[in-house]
Amino acid sequence: MYSAKVMDHFANPRNVGEIENADGIGEVGNPKCGDIMKMFLKIEGNRITDVKFKTFGCGAAIATSSIATEMIKGKSIDDALKLTNKAVVEALDGLPPVKLHCSVLAEQAVKAALADYYRRQGVDPEPIVGKLEEDCHACSCEV
Ligand code: FES
């Protein structure tokens, strides 16, 4: 049911934890299944120099947040903003259809953390990051 990559990131998640004095923190949740994802960013100049996450959720949510951190670490803010849940799923060699919404949570967590970063700079994040969904409408989580 799950690819080897999903199993690997679930069993050995990368970049787990918190960043003290993070420059941006994003927390998103899916009210239907109750999964919560928290993302911490360290940003220097225009670059994401460190990223950590904490996920209270299903295996797919852990795997997607883990790979999402790898995909944005060391990247520019612009590149991180382009991260889509589709790219996350592809990087994991796919997810079962009922688990696709978990990857949406990963994309949203990165965006929420970047929005928080801009807010702390006194910049309105919405024109840059876009409007964040309050909850997951992109899926039908039936857990
Ligand atoms: Fe994985 Fe909903 S986020 S079950």
Short mmCIF file of C-alpha atoms and ligand atoms in Angstrom, two decimals:
data_model
loop_
_atom_site.label_atom_id
_atom_site.label_comp_id
_atom_site.label_asym_id
_atom_site.label_seq_id
_atom_site.Cartn_x
_atom_site.Cartn_y
_atom_site.Cartn_z
CA MET A 1 0.00 0.00 0.00
CA TYR A 2 2.84 2.42 0.83
CA SER A 3 5.99 3.00 -1.19
CA ALA A 4 9.42 2.20 0.28
CA LYS A 5 10.09 5.93 0.49
CA VAL A 6 6.95 6.57 2.55
CA MET A 7 7.90 3.74 4.90
CA ASP A 8 11.44 5.08 5.19
CA HIS A 9 10.31 8.63 6.04
CA PHE A 10 7.72 7.30 8.45
CA ALA A 11 10.20 5.03 10.24
CA ASN A 12 13.10 7.52 10.13
CA PRO A 13 11.60 10.98 9.83
CA ARG A 14 14.13 13.72 9.00
CA ASN A 15 14.31 17.08 10.74
CA VAL A 16 12.05 16.23 13.65
CA GLY A 17 11.94 18.72 16.50
CA GLU A 18 11.64 22.39 17.19
CA ILE A 19 13.84 25.38 16.40
CA GLU A 20 14.45 27.74 19.24
CA ASN A 21 13.98 31.34 18.12
CA ALA A 22 12.49 30.23 14.83
CA ASP A 23 11.82 32.99 12.31
CA GLY A 24 8.52 31.47 11.28
CA ILE A 25 6.23 28.89 12.83
CA GLY A 26 3.23 27.39 11.11
CA GLU A 27 0.66 25.10 12.59
CA VAL A 28 -2.06 23.48 10.57
CA GLY A 29 -4.56 20.80 11.34
CA ASN A 30 -7.18 18.70 9.74
CA PRO A 31 -10.27 18.94 11.94
CA LYS A 32 -11.73 15.78 10.47
CA CYS A 33 -8.97 13.38 11.42
CA GLY A 34 -7.45 15.60 14.13
CA ASP A 35 -3.92 15.45 12.70
CA ILE A 36 -1.73 18.43 13.55
CA MET A 37 1.48 19.54 11.87
CA LYS A 38 3.82 22.20 13.16
CA MET A 39 6.67 23.59 11.06
CA PHE A 40 9.59 25.75 12.29
CA LEU A 41 11.78 27.78 9.93
CA LYS A 42 15.09 29.54 10.33
CA ILE A 43 15.51 32.11 7.58
CA GLU A 44 18.62 34.09 6.72
CA GLY A 45 18.39 36.62 3.93
CA ASN A 46 16.10 34.92 1.48
CA ARG A 47 17.17 31.39 2.35
CA ILE A 48 15.69 28.72 4.59
CA THR A 49 18.75 27.65 6.54
CA ASP A 50 16.99 25.24 8.87
CA VAL A 51 13.62 23.58 9.17
CA LYS A 52 12.13 21.25 11.72
CA PHE A 53 8.71 19.77 12.25
CA LYS A 54 6.49 18.07 14.74
CA THR A 55 3.54 16.06 13.53
CA PHE A 56 0.87 14.50 15.61
CA GLY A 57 -0.79 12.38 13.03
CA CYS A 58 -0.92 9.41 10.76
CA GLY A 59 2.07 7.78 9.10
CA ALA A 60 1.46 9.55 5.80
CA ALA A 61 1.33 12.92 7.57
CA ILE A 62 4.68 12.17 9.21
CA ALA A 63 6.23 11.01 5.93
CA THR A 64 4.96 14.02 3.98
CA SER A 65 6.17 16.52 6.56
CA SER A 66 9.54 14.79 6.73
CA ILE A 67 10.11 14.91 2.97
CA ALA A 68 8.72 18.45 2.74
CA THR A 69 11.41 19.63 5.18
CA GLU A 70 14.08 18.01 3.01
CA MET A 71 12.63 19.65 -0.09
CA ILE A 72 12.79 23.19 1.31
CA LYS A 73 15.92 23.08 3.46
CA GLY A 74 18.61 25.32 1.98
CA LYS A 75 16.18 26.62 -0.63
CA SER A 76 15.06 30.20 -1.22
CA ILE A 77 11.73 31.40 0.12
CA ASP A 78 10.47 31.61 -3.47
CA ASP A 79 11.29 27.96 -4.08
CA ALA A 80 9.61 26.93 -0.81
CA LEU A 81 6.49 28.85 -1.81
CA LYS A 82 6.33 26.78 -4.98
CA LEU A 83 6.21 23.52 -3.05
CA THR A 84 2.99 21.76 -3.89
CA ASN A 85 1.41 18.74 -2.31
CA LYS A 86 1.70 17.08 -5.72
CA ALA A 87 5.49 17.50 -5.65
CA VAL A 88 5.55 16.07 -2.13
CA VAL A 89 3.56 13.03 -3.25
CA GLU A 90 5.81 12.52 -6.28
CA ALA A 91 8.92 12.73 -4.11
CA LEU A 92 7.48 9.94 -1.98
CA ASP A 93 6.77 7.79 -5.08
CA GLY A 94 3.06 8.22 -4.52
CA LEU A 95 0.49 7.89 -1.76
CA PRO A 96 -2.72 5.88 -1.66
CA PRO A 97 -5.66 8.09 -2.76
CA VAL A 98 -7.23 8.12 0.71
CA LYS A 99 -3.98 9.57 2.06
CA LEU A 100 -3.46 12.35 -0.48
CA HIS A 101 -4.94 14.92 1.88
CA CYS A 102 -2.05 14.32 4.30
CA SER A 103 0.31 15.85 1.72
CA VAL A 104 -1.96 18.92 1.57
CA LEU A 105 -1.26 19.38 5.26
CA ALA A 106 2.51 19.43 4.54
CA GLU A 107 2.14 22.11 1.86
CA GLN A 108 -0.08 24.17 4.14
CA ALA A 109 2.32 23.86 7.09
CA VAL A 110 5.20 25.27 5.01
CA LYS A 111 3.00 28.12 3.77
CA ALA A 112 1.70 28.85 7.28
CA ALA A 113 5.27 29.08 8.59
CA LEU A 114 6.26 31.43 5.76
CA ALA A 115 3.14 33.53 6.40
CA ASP A 116 4.17 33.78 10.05
CA TYR A 117 7.67 34.84 8.96
CA TYR A 118 6.26 37.69 6.85
CA ARG A 119 3.87 38.74 9.61
CA ARG A 120 6.79 39.06 12.00
CA GLN A 121 8.48 41.36 9.46
CA GLY A 122 5.38 43.51 9.44
CA VAL A 123 4.49 42.38 5.94
CA ASP A 124 1.00 41.23 4.98
CA PRO A 125 1.63 37.64 3.86
CA GLU A 126 -1.53 37.14 1.86
CA PRO A 127 -0.37 38.68 -1.46
CA ILE A 128 2.85 36.61 -1.27
CA VAL A 129 1.80 33.33 0.31
CA GLY A 130 -1.84 33.35 -0.74
CA LYS A 131 -4.84 32.60 1.35
CA LEU A 132 -4.39 29.67 3.68
CA GLU A 133 -7.19 27.25 4.05
CA GLU A 134 -8.48 27.18 7.58
CA ASP A 135 -9.02 23.50 7.27
CA CYS A 136 -8.52 20.83 4.72
CA HIS A 137 -11.13 21.26 2.00
CA ALA A 138 -8.96 19.55 -0.56
CA CYS A 139 -9.69 16.12 0.77
CA SER A 140 -12.23 13.95 2.42
CA CYS A 141 -10.41 12.53 5.37
CA GLU A 142 -12.47 9.71 6.70
CA VAL A 143 -10.35 8.48 9.54
FE1 FES B 1 -3.34 11.80 7.66
FE2 FES B 1 -5.70 13.03 7.93
S1 FES B 1 -3.73 13.92 7.75
S2 FES B 1 -5.23 10.90 8.20
#
